Coordinates of C-alpha atoms in Angstrom, one line a residue:
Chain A
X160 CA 113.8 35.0 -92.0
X161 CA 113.5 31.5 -91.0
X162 CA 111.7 28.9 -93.3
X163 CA 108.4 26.8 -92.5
X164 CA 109.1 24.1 -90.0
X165 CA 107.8 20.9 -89.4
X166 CA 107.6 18.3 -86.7
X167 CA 108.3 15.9 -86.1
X168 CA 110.4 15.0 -89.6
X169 CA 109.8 11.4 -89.1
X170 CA 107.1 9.7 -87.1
X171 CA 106.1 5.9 -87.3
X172 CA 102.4 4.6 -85.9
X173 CA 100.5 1.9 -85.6
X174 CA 97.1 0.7 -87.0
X175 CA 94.0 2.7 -85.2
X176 CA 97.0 5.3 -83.5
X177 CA 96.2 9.0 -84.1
X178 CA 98.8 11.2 -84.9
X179 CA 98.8 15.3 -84.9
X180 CA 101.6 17.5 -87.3
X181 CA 102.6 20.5 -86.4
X182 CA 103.7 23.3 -88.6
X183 CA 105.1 26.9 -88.2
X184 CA 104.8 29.2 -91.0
X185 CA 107.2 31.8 -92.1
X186 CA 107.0 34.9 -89.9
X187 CA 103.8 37.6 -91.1
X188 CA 102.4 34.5 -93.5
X189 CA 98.3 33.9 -92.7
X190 CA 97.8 30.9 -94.8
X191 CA 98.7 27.2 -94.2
X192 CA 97.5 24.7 -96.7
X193 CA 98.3 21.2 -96.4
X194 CA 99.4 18.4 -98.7
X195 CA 99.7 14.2 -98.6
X196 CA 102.2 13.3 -100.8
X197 CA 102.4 9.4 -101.8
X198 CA 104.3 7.5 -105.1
X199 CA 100.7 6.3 -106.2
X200 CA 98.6 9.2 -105.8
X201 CA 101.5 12.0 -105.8
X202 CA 101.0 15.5 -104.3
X203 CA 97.4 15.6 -103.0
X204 CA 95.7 18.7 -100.9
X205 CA 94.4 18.3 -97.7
X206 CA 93.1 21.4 -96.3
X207 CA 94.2 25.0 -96.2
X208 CA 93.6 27.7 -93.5
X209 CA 93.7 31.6 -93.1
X210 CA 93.6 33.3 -90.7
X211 CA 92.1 30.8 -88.2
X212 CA 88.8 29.4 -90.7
X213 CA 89.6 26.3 -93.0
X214 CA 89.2 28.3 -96.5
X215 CA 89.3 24.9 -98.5
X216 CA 88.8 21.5 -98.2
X217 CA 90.0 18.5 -100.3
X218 CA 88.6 15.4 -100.7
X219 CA 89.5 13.3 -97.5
X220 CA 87.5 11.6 -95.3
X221 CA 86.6 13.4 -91.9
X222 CA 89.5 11.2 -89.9
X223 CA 91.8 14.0 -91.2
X224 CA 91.2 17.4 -89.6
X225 CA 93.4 20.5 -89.2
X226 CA 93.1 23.4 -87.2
X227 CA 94.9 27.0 -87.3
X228 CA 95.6 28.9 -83.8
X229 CA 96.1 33.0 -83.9
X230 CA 99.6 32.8 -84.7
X231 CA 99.2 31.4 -87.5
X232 CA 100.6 27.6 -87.1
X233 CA 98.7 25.0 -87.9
X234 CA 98.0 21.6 -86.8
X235 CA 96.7 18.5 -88.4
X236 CA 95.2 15.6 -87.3
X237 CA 94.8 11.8 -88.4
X238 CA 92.7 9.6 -86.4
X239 CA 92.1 6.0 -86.3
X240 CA 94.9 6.1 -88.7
X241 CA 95.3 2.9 -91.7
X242 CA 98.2 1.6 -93.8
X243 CA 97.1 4.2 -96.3
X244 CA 98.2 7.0 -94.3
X245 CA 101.5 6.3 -94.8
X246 CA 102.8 9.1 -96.5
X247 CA 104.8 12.5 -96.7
X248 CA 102.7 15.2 -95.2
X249 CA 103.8 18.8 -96.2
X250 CA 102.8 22.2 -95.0
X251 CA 103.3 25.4 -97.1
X252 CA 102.8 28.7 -96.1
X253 CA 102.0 31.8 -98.0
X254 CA 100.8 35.9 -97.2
X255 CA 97.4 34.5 -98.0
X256 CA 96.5 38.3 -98.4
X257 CA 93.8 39.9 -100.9
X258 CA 95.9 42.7 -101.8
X259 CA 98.8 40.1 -102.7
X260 CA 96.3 38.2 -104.9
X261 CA 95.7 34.6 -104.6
X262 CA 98.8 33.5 -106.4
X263 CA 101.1 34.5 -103.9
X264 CA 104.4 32.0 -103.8
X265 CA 103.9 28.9 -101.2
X266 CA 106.8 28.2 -99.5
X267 CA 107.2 24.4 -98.3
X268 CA 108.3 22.8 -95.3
X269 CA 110.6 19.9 -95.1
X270 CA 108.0 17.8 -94.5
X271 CA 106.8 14.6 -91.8
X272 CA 107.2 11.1 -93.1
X273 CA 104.3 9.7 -91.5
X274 CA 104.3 5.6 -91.3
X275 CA 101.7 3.4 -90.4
X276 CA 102.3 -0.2 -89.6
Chain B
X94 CA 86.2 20.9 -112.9
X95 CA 90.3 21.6 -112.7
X96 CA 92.7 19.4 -113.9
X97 CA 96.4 19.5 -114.5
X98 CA 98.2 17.2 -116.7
X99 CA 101.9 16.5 -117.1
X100 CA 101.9 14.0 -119.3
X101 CA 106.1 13.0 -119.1
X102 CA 106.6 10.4 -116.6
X103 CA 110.2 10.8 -117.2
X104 CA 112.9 12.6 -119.0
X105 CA 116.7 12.0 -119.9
X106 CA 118.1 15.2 -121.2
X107 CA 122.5 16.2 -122.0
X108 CA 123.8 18.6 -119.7
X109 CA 123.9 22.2 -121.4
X110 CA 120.1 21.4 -123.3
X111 CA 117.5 23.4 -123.2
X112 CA 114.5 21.0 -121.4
X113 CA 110.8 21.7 -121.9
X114 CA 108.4 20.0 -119.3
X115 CA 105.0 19.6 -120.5
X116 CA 102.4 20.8 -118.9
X117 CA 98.1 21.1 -119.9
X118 CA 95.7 22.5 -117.5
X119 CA 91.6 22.8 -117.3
X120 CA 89.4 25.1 -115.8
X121 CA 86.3 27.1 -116.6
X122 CA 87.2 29.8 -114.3
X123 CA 88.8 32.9 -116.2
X124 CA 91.2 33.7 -113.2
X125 CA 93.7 31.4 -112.0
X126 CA 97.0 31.1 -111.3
X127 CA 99.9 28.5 -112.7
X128 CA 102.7 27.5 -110.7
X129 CA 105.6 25.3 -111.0
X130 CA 107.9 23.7 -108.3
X131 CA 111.0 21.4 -108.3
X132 CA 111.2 18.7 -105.8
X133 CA 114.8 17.3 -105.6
X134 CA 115.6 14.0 -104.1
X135 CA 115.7 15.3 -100.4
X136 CA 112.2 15.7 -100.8
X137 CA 111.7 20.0 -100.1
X138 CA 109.5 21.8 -102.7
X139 CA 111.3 24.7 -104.7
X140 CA 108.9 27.1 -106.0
X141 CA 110.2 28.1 -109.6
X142 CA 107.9 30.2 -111.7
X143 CA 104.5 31.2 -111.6
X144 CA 102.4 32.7 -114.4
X145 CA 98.6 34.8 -114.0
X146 CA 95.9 34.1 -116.2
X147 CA 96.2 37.4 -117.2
X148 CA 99.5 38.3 -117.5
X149 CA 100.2 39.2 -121.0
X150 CA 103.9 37.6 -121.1
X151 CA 105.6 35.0 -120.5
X152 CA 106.7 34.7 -117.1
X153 CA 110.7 34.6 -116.4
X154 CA 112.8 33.5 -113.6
X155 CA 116.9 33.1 -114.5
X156 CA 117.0 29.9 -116.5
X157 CA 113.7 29.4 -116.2
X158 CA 110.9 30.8 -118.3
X159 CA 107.0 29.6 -118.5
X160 CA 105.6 29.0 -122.1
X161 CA 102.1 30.3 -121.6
X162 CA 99.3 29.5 -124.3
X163 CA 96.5 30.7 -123.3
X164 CA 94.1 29.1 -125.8
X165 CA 96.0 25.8 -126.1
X166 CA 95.6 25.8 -121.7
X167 CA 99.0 24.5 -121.9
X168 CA 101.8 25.9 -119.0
X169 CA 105.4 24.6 -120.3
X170 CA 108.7 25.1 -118.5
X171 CA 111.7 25.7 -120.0
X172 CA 114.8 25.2 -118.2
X173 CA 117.6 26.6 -120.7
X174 CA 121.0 25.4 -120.3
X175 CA 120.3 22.4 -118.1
X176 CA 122.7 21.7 -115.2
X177 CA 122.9 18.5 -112.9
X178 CA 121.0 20.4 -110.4
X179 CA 118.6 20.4 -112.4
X180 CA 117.8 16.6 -112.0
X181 CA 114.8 16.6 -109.6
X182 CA 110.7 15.9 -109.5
X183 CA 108.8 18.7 -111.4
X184 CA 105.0 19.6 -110.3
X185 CA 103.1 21.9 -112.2
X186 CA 100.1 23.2 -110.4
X187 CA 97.6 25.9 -110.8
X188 CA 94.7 27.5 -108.6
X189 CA 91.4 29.0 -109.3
X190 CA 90.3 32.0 -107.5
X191 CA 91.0 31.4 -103.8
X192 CA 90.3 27.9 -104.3
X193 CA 92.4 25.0 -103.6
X194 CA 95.1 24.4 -105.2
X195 CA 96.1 21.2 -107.6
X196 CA 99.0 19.5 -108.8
X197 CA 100.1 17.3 -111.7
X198 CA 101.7 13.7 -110.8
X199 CA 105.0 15.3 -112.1
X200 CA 108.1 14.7 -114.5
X201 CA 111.3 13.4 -113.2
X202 CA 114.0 14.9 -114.9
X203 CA 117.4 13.0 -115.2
X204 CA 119.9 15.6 -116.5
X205 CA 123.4 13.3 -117.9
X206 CA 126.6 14.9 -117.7

């Protein structure tokens, strides 16, 4: 069964560019989440989607969005981008299913290095 | 409001040692869910355990088992027999409900041979 892929794996951007992720979960998974990871602020959540509806939200501001199409992979999206951005972006995927229970393993991507000059 | 805590920037451990990574969580909620992952240096996240709130032992994976207690809200891994693999980024994280899920700023583990 093939893994969650990401692309690109490396992107680099300028000041006030917007940039859009793409990621493909695992094969019958419904729920994408996504993550900004950065050496100051580490492994931070983004946003996470089932079955088409964003299900939670973290606490960035409304220049990052994300959307989930029917077959399940997900894009996100950083407008107006800053320095800031700069970071690892990863995408995990998961059965997202009641019957599974909410703890049901994530399994990561490889990731998009995202910089911003 | 939850919060994870790994309070171990860093750890140097022999080759062949048992390691404990340290791990203290918060939440009000009485269902949640305790995870915890390996990053190596080529950056992919390994899930490695993961432990209910109500699971009534410890949760075990190989060399891997989770020290779960309960009243202390603390989540430890034990890595028993440490290898050089082992040397990587660790992230404990836990969910409540179907909420989001959070994660600690992580230990680095330097396993010497």
């Amino acid at each position: 069964k093939a893994g969650v892929t990401q692309t690109p794996r490396y992107l680099i951007k300028t000041r006030g560019q917007q940039v859009t992720l793409s990621c493909s979960p695992i094969s019958g998974h419904r729920s994408v989440s996504w993550y900004q990871q950065t050496p100051g602020q580490g492994l931070q959540f983004l946003f996470e989607y089932f079955s088409e509806t964003q299900r939670n939200k973290g606490n960035f501001p409304g220049r990052f969005s994300g959307r989930q199409f029917s077959n399940s992979r997900s894009e996100m999206n950083v407008s107006t981008l800053e320095l800031g951005d700069s970071a690892l972006y990863l995408c995990a995927s998961s059965l997202g299913e009641l019957a599974g229970g909410p703890y049901n393993e994530q399994f990561f991507g490889p990731g998009t290095r995202l910089t911003v000059l | 409001a939850q919060k994870i805590t790994q309070t171990q920037p860093g750890m140097f451990v022999q080759e062949k040692e048992a390691v404990t990574l340290d791990c203290t969580y918060d939440t009000s909620d009485p269902s949640y869910g305790l995870f915890w992952y390996k990053q190596p240096s080529s950056g992919e996240m390994i899930f490695l355990i993961y432990q209910g709130s109500y699971d009534q032992q410890n949760a075990t994976e190989g060399r891997y088992s989770l020290n779960f207690q309960k009243a202390r809200k603390s989540a430890n891994l034990v890595i028993s027999a440490s290898q050089l693999g082992d040397s990587a980024m660790y992230f404990c994280a836990m969910r409540e409900g179907w909420g989001k899920i959070i994660f600690g700023k992580g230990t680095r583990l330097h396993i010497l041979p």
